[in-house]
CSV table of C-alpha atoms in Angstrom, one decimal:
chain,number,residue,atom,x,y,z
A,177,MET,CA,183.1,146.1,157.7
A,178,LEU,CA,179.9,148.2,157.5
A,179,PRO,CA,181.0,149.8,154.2
A,180,LEU,CA,181.8,146.4,152.7
A,181,LEU,CA,178.3,145.3,153.5
A,182,PHE,CA,176.7,148.3,151.8
A,183,SER,CA,178.8,147.9,148.7
A,184,GLN,CA,177.6,144.3,148.2
A,185,VAL,CA,174.0,145.4,148.6
A,186,ALA,CA,174.5,148.2,146.1
A,187,GLY,CA,176.1,145.8,143.6
A,188,ALA,CA,173.2,143.4,143.9
A,189,GLN,CA,170.7,146.2,143.3
A,190,SER,CA,172.5,147.5,140.2
A,191,THR,CA,172.1,144.3,138.3
A,192,GLN,CA,168.5,143.8,137.3
A,193,SER,CA,167.0,140.5,136.2
A,194,ILE,CA,164.5,140.1,133.4
A,195,THR,CA,161.8,139.2,135.9
A,196,ASN,CA,161.8,142.7,137.3
A,197,PRO,CA,158.4,144.2,136.4
A,198,THR,CA,159.9,147.5,135.3
A,199,SER,CA,162.3,145.9,132.9
A,200,VAL,CA,159.5,143.7,131.4
A,201,LEU,CA,157.4,146.8,131.0
A,202,SER,CA,160.4,148.6,129.4
A,203,ILE,CA,161.0,145.8,126.9
A,204,PHE,CA,157.3,145.6,126.0
A,205,LEU,CA,157.0,149.4,125.4
A,206,SER,CA,160.2,149.3,123.3
A,207,LEU,CA,158.7,146.5,121.2
A,208,LEU,CA,155.4,148.4,120.9
A,209,LEU,CA,157.3,151.5,119.8
A,210,VAL,CA,159.1,149.6,117.0
A,211,VAL,CA,155.9,148.0,115.7
A,212,ALA,CA,154.2,151.4,115.8
A,213,ILE,CA,157.0,153.0,113.7
A,214,ILE,CA,156.8,150.2,111.2
A,215,PHE,CA,153.0,150.7,110.8
A,216,ALA,CA,153.5,154.5,110.6
A,217,LEU,CA,156.0,154.2,107.8
A,218,ALA,CA,153.8,151.7,105.9
A,219,TYR,CA,150.9,154.1,106.2
A,220,ILE,CA,153.0,157.1,104.9
A,221,MET,CA,154.3,155.0,102.0
A,222,ARG,CA,150.8,154.0,101.0
A,223,ARG,CA,149.4,157.5,101.6
A,224,PHE,CA,151.9,159.3,99.4
A,225,ASN,CA,152.3,156.4,96.9
A,226,VAL,CA,156.0,156.0,97.2
A,227,THR,CA,156.1,152.9,95.0
A,228,ALA,CA,157.9,153.2,91.7
A,229,MET,CA,155.4,154.3,89.0
A,230,GLY,CA,155.8,154.3,85.3
A,231,SER,CA,158.3,151.6,85.0
A,232,GLY,CA,156.6,149.8,82.2
A,233,GLN,CA,154.5,150.8,79.1
A,234,MET,CA,152.0,152.7,81.3
A,235,LYS,CA,152.9,156.0,82.9
A,236,VAL,CA,150.9,158.6,84.9
A,237,VAL,CA,151.5,161.8,83.1
A,238,ALA,CA,149.4,164.1,85.3
A,239,SER,CA,147.2,163.8,88.4
A,240,MET,CA,144.7,166.1,90.1
A,241,VAL,CA,142.7,165.6,93.3
A,242,ALA,CA,139.0,166.2,92.6
A,243,GLY,CA,137.7,165.3,96.1
A,244,ALA,CA,138.5,163.4,99.3
A,245,LYS,CA,138.9,160.1,97.6
A,246,GLU,CA,138.6,161.1,93.9
A,247,LYS,CA,141.4,161.8,91.4
A,248,ILE,CA,141.5,162.7,87.7
A,249,MET,CA,144.5,161.3,86.0
A,250,VAL,CA,146.1,161.3,82.6
A,251,ILE,CA,147.8,158.1,81.8
A,252,GLN,CA,150.0,157.3,78.8
A,253,VAL,CA,149.8,153.8,77.2
A,254,GLY,CA,152.3,153.5,74.4
A,255,ASP,CA,151.8,156.7,72.3
A,256,GLU,CA,148.2,157.3,73.4
A,257,GLN,CA,147.0,159.4,76.4
A,258,HIS,CA,143.8,158.8,78.3
A,259,LEU,CA,141.9,160.8,80.8
A,260,ILE,CA,140.5,158.6,83.7
A,261,GLY,CA,138.6,159.2,86.9
A,262,VAL,CA,139.7,157.3,89.9
A,263,THR,CA,137.6,156.8,93.1
A,264,SER,CA,137.9,154.4,96.0
A,265,HIS,CA,135.5,152.0,94.3
A,266,ASN,CA,135.8,152.7,90.6
A,267,ILE,CA,138.1,153.6,87.7
A,268,SER,CA,136.3,155.3,84.8
A,269,HIS,CA,137.6,156.0,81.3
A,270,LEU,CA,136.6,159.6,80.6
A,271,SER,CA,138.1,160.3,77.2
A,272,LYS,CA,141.1,159.7,74.9
A,273,LEU,CA,143.1,162.9,74.5
A,274,GLU,CA,143.4,164.1,70.9
A,275,LYS,CA,146.5,166.1,71.6
A,276,ASN,CA,149.0,164.5,74.0
A,277,LEU,CA,150.2,166.4,77.0
A,278,ASP,CA,154.0,167.0,77.3
A,279,VAL,CA,155.6,164.3,79.3
A,280,PRO,CA,158.2,166.0,81.5
A,281,SER,CA,161.6,164.4,81.4
A,282,LYS,CA,163.3,163.4,84.6
A,283,GLY,CA,166.0,166.1,84.4
A,284,MET,CA,163.5,169.0,84.0
A,285,GLY,CA,162.6,169.3,87.7
A,286,THR,CA,158.8,169.1,87.3
A,287,THR,CA,158.4,165.5,88.5
A,288,ALA,CA,159.1,164.2,91.9
A,289,ALA,CA,162.3,162.7,90.9
A,290,GLY,CA,163.3,165.8,89.0
A,291,GLY,CA,162.4,167.9,91.9
A,292,GLY,CA,164.8,165.8,94.0
A,293,ASP,CA,167.5,166.5,91.4
A,294,ALA,CA,166.8,170.2,91.5
A,295,PHE,CA,167.0,170.1,95.3
A,296,LYS,CA,170.2,168.1,95.1
A,297,GLN,CA,171.8,170.8,92.9
A,298,LYS,CA,170.7,173.6,95.2
A,299,LEU,CA,172.0,171.7,98.2
A,300,VAL,CA,175.4,171.1,96.6
A,301,ALA,CA,175.6,174.8,95.6
A,302,ALA,CA,174.7,175.9,99.1
A,303,MET,CA,177.2,173.5,100.7
A,304,ALA,CA,179.9,174.6,98.3
A,305,GLY,CA,179.2,178.2,99.3
A,306,LYS,CA,179.5,177.3,103.0
A,307,LEU,CA,182.7,175.3,102.6
A,308,ASN,CA,184.3,177.7,100.2
A,309,PRO,CA,183.0,181.3,100.5
A,310,ASP,CA,184.9,182.3,97.3
A,311,ILE,CA,182.5,180.2,95.3
A,312,ASN,CA,179.5,182.1,96.8
A,313,LYS,CA,181.1,185.4,95.9
A,314,LYS,CA,181.7,184.2,92.3
A,315,ASN,CA,178.1,183.1,92.0
A,316,GLN,CA,176.9,186.5,93.2
A,317,LYS,CA,179.1,188.2,90.6
A,318,ASP,CA,177.7,185.9,87.8
A,319,GLU,CA,174.1,186.6,88.8
A,320,SER,CA,174.7,190.4,88.9
A,321,SER,CA,176.3,190.3,85.4
A,322,ASP,CA,173.4,188.3,84.0
A,323,ALA,CA,170.8,190.8,85.2
């Protein structure tokens, strides 16, 4: 009879109610963690400018950081390119470029999207080499014959 009494007490302790202070604290900390992750991702997206740029008639051709909050950018509007200075409080038109800079195409691997494509191709080649070692040996033979 004594073991039966202890099993009921153990069963009652294993089920926790929502009014238990530790479970309330656990729920609150979990919620706080989720909110912190959302704000961190929003900050990262704003910091690294993840938004889609150049989707219309205006494109950023080149950008260079000139200071803590200053940038020098070349933007293309239609067929013309302009050099602008961007600060946290001001955007200044510096000059119109006489000779346009080359706009890299998305497949060239110089832009962020193209860099992703180049990374994708390298990853596919590496994974193909891991899954099928014969492909890796063939690529090594091709590289040695090119040199």
